[in-house]
Short mmCIF file of C-alpha atoms and ligand atoms in Angstrom, two decimals:
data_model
loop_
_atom_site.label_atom_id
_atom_site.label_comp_id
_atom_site.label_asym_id
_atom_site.label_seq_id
_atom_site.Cartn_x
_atom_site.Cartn_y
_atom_site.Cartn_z
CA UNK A 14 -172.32 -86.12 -29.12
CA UNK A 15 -176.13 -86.52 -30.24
CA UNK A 16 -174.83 -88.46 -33.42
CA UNK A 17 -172.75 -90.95 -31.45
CA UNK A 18 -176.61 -91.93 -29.24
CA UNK A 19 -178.85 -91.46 -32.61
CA UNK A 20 -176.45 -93.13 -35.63
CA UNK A 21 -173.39 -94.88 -33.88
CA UNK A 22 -172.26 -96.51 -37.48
CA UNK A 23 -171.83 -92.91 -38.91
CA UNK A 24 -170.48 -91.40 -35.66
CA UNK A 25 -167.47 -94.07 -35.84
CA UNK A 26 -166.98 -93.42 -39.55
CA UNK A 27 -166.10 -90.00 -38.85
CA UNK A 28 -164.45 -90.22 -35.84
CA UNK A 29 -161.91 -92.81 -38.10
CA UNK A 30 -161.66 -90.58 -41.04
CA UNK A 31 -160.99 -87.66 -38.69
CA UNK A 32 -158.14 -90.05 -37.25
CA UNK A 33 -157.59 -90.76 -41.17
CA UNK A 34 -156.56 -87.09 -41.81
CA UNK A 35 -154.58 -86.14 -37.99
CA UNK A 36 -152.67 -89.21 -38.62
CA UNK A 37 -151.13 -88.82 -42.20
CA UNK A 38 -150.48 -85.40 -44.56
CA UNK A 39 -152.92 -84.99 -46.84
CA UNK A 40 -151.22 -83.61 -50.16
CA UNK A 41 -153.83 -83.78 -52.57
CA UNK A 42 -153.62 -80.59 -54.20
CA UNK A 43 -156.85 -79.74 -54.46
CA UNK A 44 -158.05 -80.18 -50.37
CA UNK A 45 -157.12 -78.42 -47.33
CA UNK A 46 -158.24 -78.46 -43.72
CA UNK A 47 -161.25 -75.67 -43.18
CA UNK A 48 -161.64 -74.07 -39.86
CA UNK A 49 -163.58 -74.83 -37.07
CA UNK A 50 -165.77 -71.75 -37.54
CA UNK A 51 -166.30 -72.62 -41.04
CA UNK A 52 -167.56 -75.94 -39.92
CA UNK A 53 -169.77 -74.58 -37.49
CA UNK A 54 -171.70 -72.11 -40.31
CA UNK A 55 -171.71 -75.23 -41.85
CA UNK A 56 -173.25 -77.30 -39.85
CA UNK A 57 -175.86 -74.95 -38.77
CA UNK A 58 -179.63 -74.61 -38.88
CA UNK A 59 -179.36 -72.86 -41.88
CA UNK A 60 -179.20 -75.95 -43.82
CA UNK A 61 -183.63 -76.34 -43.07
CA UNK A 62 -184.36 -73.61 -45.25
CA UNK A 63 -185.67 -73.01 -48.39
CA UNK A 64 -184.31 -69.71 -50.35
CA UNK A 65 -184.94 -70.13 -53.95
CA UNK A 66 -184.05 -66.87 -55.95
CA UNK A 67 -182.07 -63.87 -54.56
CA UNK A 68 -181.84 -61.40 -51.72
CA UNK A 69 -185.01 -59.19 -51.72
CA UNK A 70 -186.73 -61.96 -54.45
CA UNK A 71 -187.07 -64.85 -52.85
CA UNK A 72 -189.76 -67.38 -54.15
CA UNK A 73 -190.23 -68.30 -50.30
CA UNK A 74 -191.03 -66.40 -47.04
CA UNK A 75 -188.98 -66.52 -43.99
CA UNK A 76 -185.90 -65.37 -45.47
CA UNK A 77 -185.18 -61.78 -44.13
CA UNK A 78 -182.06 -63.25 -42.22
CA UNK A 79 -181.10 -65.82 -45.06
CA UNK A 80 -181.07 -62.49 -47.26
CA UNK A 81 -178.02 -61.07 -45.06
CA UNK A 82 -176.76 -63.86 -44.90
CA UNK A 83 -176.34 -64.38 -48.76
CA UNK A 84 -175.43 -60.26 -49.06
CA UNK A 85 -172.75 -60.40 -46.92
CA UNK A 86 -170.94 -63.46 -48.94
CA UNK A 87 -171.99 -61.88 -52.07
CA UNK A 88 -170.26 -58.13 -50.49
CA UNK A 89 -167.04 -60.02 -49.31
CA UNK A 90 -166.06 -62.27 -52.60
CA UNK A 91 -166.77 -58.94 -54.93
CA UNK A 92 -164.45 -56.83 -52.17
CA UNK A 93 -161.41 -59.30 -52.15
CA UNK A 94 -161.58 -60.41 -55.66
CA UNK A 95 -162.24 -56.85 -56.96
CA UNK A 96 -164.91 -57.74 -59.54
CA UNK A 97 -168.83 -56.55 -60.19
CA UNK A 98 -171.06 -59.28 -59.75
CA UNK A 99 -171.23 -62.29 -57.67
CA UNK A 100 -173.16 -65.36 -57.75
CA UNK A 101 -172.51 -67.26 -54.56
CA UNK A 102 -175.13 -70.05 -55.18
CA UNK A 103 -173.49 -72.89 -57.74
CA UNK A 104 -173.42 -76.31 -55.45
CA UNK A 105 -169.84 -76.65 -56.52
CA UNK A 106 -167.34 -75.92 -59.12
CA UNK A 107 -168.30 -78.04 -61.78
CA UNK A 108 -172.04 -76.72 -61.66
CA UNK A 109 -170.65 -73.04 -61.11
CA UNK A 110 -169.23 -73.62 -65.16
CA UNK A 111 -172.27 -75.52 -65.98
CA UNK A 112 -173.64 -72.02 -65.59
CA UNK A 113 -171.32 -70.09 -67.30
CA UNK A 114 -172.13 -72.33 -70.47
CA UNK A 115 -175.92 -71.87 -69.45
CA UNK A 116 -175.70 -68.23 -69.35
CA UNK A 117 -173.50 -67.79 -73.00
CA UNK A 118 -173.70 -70.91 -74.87
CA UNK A 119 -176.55 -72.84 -76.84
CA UNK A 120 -176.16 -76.45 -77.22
CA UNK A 121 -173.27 -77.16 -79.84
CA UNK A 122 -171.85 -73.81 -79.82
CA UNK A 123 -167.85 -74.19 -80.27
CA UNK A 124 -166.20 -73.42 -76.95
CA UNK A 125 -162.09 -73.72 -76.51
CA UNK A 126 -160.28 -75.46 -73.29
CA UNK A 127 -157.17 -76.99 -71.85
CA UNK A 128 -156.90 -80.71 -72.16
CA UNK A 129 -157.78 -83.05 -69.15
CA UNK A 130 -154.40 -85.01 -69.99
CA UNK A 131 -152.73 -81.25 -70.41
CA UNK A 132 -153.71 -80.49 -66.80
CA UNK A 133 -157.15 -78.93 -68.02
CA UNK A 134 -160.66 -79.91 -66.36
CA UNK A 135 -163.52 -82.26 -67.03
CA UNK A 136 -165.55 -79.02 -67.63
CA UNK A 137 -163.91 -77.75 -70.09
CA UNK A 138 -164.75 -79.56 -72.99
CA UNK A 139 -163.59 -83.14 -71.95
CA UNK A 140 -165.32 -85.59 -74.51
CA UNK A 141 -167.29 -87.79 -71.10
CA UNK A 142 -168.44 -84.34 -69.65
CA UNK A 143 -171.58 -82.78 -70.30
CA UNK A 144 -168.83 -80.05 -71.68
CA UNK A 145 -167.80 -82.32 -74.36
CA UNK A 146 -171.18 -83.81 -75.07
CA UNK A 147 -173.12 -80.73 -75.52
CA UNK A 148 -170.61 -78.36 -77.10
CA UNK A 149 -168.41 -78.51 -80.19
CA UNK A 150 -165.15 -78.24 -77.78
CA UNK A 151 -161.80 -77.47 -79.44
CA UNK A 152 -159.10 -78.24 -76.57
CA UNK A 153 -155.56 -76.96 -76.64
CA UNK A 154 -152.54 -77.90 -74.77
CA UNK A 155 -149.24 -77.77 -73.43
CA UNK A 156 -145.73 -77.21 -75.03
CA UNK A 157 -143.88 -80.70 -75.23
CA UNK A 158 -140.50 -79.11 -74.11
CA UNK A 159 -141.23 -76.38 -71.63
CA UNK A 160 -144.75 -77.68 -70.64
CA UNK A 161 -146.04 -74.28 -70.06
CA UNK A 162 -149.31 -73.33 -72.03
CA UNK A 163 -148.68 -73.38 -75.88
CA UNK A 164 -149.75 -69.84 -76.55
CA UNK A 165 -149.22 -70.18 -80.37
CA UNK A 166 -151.72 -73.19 -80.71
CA UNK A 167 -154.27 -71.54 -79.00
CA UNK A 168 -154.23 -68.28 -80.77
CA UNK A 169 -153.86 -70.47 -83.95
CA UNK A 170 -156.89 -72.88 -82.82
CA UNK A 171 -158.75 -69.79 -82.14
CA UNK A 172 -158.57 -68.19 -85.06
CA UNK A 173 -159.49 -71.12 -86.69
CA UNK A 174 -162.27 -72.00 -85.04
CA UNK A 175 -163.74 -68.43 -83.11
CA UNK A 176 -165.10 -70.26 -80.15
CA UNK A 177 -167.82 -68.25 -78.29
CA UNK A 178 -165.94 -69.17 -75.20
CA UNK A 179 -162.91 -69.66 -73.90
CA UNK A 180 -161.45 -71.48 -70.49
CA UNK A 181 -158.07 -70.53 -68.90
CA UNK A 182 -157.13 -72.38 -65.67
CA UNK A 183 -156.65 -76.24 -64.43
CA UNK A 184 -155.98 -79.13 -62.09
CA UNK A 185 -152.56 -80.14 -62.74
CA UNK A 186 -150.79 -76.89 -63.95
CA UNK A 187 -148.10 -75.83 -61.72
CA UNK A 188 -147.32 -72.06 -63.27
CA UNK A 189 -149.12 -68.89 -63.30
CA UNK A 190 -151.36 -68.24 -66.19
CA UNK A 191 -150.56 -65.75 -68.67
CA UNK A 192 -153.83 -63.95 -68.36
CA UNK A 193 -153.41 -61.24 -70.66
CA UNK A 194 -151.91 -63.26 -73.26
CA UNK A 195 -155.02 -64.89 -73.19
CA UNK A 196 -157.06 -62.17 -72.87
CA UNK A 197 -155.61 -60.75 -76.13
CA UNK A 198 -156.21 -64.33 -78.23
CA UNK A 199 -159.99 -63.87 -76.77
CA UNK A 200 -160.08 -60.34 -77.72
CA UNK A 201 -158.85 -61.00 -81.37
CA UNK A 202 -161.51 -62.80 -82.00
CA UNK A 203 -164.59 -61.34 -79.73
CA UNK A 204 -164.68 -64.73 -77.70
CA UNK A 205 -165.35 -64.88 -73.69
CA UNK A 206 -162.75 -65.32 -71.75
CA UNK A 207 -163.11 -67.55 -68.51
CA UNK A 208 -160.73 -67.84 -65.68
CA UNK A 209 -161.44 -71.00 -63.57
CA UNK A 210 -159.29 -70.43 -60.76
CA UNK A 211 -160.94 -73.34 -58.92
CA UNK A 212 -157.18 -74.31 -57.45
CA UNK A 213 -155.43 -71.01 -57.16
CA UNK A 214 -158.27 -68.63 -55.80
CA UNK A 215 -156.67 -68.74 -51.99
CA UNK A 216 -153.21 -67.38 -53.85
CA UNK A 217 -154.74 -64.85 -55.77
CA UNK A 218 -157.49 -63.99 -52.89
CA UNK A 219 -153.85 -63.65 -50.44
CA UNK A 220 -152.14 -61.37 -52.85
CA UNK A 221 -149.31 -63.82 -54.00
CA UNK A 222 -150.50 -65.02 -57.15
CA UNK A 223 -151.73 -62.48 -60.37
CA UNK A 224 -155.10 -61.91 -60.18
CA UNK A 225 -157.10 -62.42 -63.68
CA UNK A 226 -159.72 -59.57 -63.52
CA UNK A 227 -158.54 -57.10 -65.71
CA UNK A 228 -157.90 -59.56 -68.60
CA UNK A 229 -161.16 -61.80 -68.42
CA UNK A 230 -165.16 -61.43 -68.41
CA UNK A 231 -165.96 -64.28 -66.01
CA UNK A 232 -164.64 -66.35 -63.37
CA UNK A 233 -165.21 -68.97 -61.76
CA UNK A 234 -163.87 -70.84 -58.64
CA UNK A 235 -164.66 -73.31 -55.89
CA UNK A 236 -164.24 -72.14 -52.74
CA UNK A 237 -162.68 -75.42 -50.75
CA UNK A 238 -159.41 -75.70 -52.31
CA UNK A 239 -156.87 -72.97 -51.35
CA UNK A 240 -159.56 -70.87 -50.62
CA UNK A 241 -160.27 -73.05 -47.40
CA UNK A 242 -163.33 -73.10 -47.19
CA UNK A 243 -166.68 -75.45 -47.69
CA UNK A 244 -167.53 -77.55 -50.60
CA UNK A 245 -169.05 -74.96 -52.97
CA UNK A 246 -168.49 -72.60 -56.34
CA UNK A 247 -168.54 -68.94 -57.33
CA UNK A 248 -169.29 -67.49 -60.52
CA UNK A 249 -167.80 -63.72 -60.93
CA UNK A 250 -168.21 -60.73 -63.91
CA UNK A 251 -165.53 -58.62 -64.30
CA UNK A 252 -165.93 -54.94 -65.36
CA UNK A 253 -164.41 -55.59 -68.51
CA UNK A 254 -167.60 -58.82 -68.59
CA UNK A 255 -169.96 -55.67 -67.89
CA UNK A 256 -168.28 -53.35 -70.43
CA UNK A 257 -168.29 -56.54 -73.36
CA UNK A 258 -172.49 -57.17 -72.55
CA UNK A 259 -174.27 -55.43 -69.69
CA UNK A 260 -176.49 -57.92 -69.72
CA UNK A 261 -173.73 -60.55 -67.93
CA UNK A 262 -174.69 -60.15 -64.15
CA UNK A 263 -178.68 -61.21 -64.90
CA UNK A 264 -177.55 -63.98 -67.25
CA UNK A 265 -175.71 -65.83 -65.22
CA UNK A 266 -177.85 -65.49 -62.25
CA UNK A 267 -180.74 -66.32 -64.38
CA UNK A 268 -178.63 -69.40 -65.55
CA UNK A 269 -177.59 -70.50 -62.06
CA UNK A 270 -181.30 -70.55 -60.87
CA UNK A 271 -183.73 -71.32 -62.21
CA UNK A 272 -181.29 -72.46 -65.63
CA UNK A 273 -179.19 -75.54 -62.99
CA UNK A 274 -180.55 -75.48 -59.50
CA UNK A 275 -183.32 -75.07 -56.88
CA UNK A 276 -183.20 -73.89 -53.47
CA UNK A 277 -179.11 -72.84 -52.96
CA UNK A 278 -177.72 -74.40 -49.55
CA UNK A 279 -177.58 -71.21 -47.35
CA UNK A 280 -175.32 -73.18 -44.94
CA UNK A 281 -172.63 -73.61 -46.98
CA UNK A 282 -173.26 -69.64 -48.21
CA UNK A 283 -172.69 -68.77 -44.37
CA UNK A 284 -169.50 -71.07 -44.13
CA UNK A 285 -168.02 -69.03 -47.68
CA UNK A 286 -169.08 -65.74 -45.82
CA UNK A 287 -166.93 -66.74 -43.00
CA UNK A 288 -164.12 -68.40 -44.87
CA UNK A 289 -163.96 -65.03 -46.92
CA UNK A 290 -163.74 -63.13 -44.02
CA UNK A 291 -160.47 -65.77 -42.72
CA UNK A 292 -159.17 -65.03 -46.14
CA UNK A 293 -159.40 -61.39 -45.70
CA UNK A 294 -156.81 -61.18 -42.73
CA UNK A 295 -153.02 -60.96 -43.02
CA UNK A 296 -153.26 -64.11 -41.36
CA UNK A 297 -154.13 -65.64 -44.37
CA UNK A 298 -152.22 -63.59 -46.47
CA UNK A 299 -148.90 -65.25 -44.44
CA UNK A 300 -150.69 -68.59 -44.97
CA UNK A 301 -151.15 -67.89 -48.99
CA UNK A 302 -147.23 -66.82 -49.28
CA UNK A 303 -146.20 -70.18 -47.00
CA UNK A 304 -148.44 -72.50 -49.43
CA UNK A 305 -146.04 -71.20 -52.50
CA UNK A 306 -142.52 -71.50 -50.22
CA UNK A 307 -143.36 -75.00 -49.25
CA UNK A 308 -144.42 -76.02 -52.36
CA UNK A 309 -141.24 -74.61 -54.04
CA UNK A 310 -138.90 -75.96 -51.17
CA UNK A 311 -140.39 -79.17 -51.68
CA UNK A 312 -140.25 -79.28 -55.47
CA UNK A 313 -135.96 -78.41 -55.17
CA UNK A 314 -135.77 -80.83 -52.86
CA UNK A 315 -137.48 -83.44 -54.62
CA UNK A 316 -135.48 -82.59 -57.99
CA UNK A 317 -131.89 -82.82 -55.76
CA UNK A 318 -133.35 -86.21 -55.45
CA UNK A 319 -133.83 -86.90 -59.18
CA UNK A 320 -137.61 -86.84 -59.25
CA UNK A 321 -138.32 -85.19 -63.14
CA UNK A 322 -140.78 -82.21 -62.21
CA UNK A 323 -143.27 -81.11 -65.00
CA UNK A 324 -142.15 -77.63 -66.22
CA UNK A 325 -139.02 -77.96 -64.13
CA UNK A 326 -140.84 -77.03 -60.97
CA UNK A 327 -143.68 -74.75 -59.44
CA UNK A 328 -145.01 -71.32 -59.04
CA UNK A 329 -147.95 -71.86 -57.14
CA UNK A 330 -149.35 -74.76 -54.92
CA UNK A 331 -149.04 -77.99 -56.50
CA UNK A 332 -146.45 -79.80 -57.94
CA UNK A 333 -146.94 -82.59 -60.78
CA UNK A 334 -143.71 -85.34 -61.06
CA UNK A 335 -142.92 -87.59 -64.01
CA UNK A 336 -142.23 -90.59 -62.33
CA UNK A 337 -140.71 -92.77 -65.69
CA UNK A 338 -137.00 -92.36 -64.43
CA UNK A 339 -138.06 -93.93 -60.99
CA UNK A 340 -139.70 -97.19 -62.84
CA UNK A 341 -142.71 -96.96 -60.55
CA UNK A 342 -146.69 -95.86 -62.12
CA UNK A 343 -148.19 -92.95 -60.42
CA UNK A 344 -150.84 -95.77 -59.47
CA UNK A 345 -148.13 -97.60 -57.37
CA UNK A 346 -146.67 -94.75 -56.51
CA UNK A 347 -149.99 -93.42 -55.06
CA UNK A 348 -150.41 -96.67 -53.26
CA UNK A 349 -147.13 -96.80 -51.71
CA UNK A 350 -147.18 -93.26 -50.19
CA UNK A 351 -150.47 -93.64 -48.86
CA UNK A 352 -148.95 -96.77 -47.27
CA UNK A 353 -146.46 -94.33 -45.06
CA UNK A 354 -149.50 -91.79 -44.43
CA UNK A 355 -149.06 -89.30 -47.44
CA UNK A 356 -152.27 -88.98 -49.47
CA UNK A 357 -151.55 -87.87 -52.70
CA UNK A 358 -153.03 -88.75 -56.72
CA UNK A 359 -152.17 -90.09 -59.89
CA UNK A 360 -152.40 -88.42 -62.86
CA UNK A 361 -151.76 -87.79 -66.52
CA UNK A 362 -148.21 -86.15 -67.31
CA UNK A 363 -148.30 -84.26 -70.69
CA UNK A 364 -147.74 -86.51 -73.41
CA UNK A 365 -148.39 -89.70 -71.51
CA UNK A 366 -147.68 -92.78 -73.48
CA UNK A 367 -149.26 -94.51 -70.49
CA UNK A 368 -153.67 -95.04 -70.18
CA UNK A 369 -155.46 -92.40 -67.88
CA UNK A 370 -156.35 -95.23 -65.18
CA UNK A 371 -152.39 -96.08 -65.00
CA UNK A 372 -150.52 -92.26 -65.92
CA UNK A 373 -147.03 -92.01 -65.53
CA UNK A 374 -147.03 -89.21 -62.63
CA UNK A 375 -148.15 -88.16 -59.51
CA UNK A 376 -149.91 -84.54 -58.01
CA UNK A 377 -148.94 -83.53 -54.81
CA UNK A 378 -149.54 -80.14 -53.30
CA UNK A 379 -148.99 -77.72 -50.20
CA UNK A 380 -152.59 -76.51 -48.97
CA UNK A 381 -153.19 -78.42 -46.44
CA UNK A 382 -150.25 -79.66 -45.16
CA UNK A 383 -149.27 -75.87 -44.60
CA UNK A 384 -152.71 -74.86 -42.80
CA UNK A 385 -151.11 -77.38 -40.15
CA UNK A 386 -148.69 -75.13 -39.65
CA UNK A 387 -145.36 -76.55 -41.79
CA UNK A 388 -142.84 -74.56 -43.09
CA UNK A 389 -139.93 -75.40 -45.64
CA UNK A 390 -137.84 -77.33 -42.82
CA UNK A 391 -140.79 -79.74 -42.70
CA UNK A 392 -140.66 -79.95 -46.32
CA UNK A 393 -137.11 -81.06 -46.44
CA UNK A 394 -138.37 -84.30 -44.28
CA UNK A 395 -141.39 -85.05 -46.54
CA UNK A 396 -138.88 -84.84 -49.48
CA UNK A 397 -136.70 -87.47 -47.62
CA UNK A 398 -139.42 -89.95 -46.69
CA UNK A 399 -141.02 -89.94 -50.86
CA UNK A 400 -137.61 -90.29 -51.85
CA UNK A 401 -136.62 -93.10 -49.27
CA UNK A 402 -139.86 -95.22 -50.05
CA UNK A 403 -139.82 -94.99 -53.86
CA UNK A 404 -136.49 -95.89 -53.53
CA UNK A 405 -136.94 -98.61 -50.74
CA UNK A 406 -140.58 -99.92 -50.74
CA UNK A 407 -139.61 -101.69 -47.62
CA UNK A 408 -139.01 -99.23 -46.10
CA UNK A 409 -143.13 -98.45 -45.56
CA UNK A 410 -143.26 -99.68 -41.65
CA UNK A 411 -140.22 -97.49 -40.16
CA UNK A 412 -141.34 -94.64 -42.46
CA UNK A 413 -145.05 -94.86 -41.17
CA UNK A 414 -144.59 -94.90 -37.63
CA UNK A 415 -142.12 -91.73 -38.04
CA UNK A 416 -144.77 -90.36 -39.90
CA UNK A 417 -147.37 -90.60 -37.24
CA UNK A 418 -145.18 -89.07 -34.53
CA UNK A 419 -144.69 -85.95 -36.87
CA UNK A 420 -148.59 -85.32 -37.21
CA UNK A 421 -148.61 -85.20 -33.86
CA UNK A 422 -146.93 -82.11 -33.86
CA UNK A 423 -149.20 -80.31 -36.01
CA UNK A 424 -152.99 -80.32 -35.43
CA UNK A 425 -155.67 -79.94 -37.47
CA UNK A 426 -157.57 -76.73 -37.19
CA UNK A 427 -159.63 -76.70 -34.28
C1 PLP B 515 -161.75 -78.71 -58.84
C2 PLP B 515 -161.99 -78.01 -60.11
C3 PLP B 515 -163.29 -77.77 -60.60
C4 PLP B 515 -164.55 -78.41 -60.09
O1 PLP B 515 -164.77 -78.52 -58.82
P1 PLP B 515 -165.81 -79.55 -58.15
O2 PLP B 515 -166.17 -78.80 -56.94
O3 PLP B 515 -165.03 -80.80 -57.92
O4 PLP B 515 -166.96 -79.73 -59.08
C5 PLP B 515 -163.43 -76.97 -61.72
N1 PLP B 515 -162.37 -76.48 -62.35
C6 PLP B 515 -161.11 -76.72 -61.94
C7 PLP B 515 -159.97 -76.12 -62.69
C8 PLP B 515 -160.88 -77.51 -60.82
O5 PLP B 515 -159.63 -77.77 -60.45
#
């Protein structure tokens, strides 16, 4: 109300985009739709302060209420994730690694990470990153055949090379990690072990995927991709972190400030507390099962319809298609679904012959579309309409308007 008066141009932005996301399904893997409550911590007063350093040592008065603010996010992510220490304050995911490497790495130290074409992340060791700039970073991949993680290689690459670090988790992967597996190939040779579980932490936080913490010293996560809530990241120790060098907790603190950042952004601290809380009800437990049904309902439908699925299908939220047989690029492919109103990405397949900017498949995913409230009947539909406009580009106008009638159904949180 006081924006639409005081900054009209911005007011009208949003008020499109927020038209932008009730009018189409947004299937990018890695967003959802936050609540309303989350929103509101987020858009609070909080955001005027200054709260550099922890609870109870704060480099800055005024912060008795900021301190329970921060303890009660800190007490709720150690409770539902089950690990020791929690660092709530990394801006985002990508700075909430920066700190991991802060906290056990000197520059050029050899670290070990998935692939960015394999499904990995930028972070973790990818040659344009700060990850692959400032480390020696040995990357590892997928099988060519059954496109799950190649075990073998990265036991062998460890061995070989007895990184100080090592990164389990991704973007594009659509099966559960094999934590322990991992968790024996760091062991063997006395490396860390880090689970980013920046796209899965809603599934493990609702109890319906594994959770990593007995297997790995460190994880790390954002907190606004199935974990609906704000933009942010969490680094976590693990017991068996604690147990491996009991100096871990103050390290990575020390790393996060004053190592990477200033002041942390309490508001977005409050919106994690409350989007913890959400995630802490069977509610969202319901909601983290759904996510994995829809996603699997959609991938069998979509394979009836001779889309080629990477790894044959999914066990989590995300599903990632090899769109060769179809004769279509995952650019076109993303340009022609957004067309109808599904939002969706391109991206790498493993193996791609084809150039990053113009991969041969496309990552779609279940997060948001199932905080709307879908189940697997809807999914049936969605299957129909990607299949109907690969197949039949002209197909967009019919297919759009149908489209927009359906979102009508199912509102955004409010
Ligand atoms: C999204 C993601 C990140 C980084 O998150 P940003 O908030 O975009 O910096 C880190 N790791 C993985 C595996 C991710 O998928």
């Amino acid at each position: 109300m006081k924006l639409k008066k005081s900054d009209p141009q911005i007011a009208k932005l949003i008020k499109l985009e927020t038209q932008r996301q009730e009018d189409s399904l947004q299937m990018i893997p890695s967003e959802n739709h936050c609540s309303f409550a989350v929103r509101e911590a987020l858009g609070s007063i909080l955001t005027d302060k200054y709260a550099e350093g922890y609870p109870s040592k704060r480099y800055y008065g005024g912060n008795e209420f900021i301190d329970k603010v921060e303890n009660l996010a800190i007490e709720r992510v150690k409770k539902i994730f089950k690990v020791e220490h929690v660092n709530v304050q990394p801006h985002s995911g990508s700075p909430a690694n920066a700190g991991v490497y802060m906290a056990i790495c000197e520059p050029k130290d050899t670290i070990m990470g998935m692939a960015l074409q394999m499904g990995g992340h930028l972070t973790h060791g990818f040659k344009l990153s700060f990850s692959g700039k400032f480390f020696n970073a040995v990357q590892y991949g997928l099988d060519e055949k059954t496109h799950l993680i190649n075990y073998d290689e990265v036991e062998k690459l460890a061995k070989e090379h007895k990184p100080k670090l090592i990164w389990v988790g991704g973007s594009a992967y659509p099966r559960i990690f094999d934590w322990k597996k991992m968790g024996q190939v760091a062991d063997s040779v006395g490396a860390y072990l880090v689970a980013d579980i920046a796209h899965i932490a809603g599934l493990i936080a609702g109890g319906i995927h594994p959770s990593p913490v007995p297997f790995v010293h460190i994880i790390t996560t954002t907190t606004h991709k199935t974990l609906r809530g704000p933009r942010g990241g969490i680094i976590m120790v693990t017991k068996k972190g604690i147990e491996k060098d009991p100096d871990l907790p103050k390290k990575i603190d020390k790393a996060v400030f004053p190592g990477l950042q200033g002041g942390p952004h309490e508001n977005a601290i409050a919106a994690i507390a409350v989007c913890i809380k959400e995630a802490s009800t069977p509610a969202f437990k319901k909601y983290a099962a759904q996510v994995v049904k829809n996603a699997k309902t959609l991938a069998e439908e979509l394979t009836k319809y001779g889309f080629n699925l990477i790894s044959g299908g999914t066990e989590n939220h995300l599903i990632l298609i090899d769109l060769r047989n179809k004769n279509i690029t995952g650019a076109d492919a993303q340009n022609l679904l957004e067309k109808i109103g599904m939002s969706m990405n391109k991206n790498s397949i493993p193996y791609d012959p084809a150039p990053p900017f113009k991969p041969s498949g496309i990552r779609m995913g279940t997060p948001a579309i199932t905080t709307r409230g879908m189940k697997e009947k809807e999914m049936k539909q969605i299957a129909i309409w990607i299949n109907e406009v690969i197949s039949n580009p002209g197909a967009v106008k019919k297919i759009r308007e149908k489209i927009k009638k359906f979102c009508k159904k199912f509102p955004l949180p409010k």
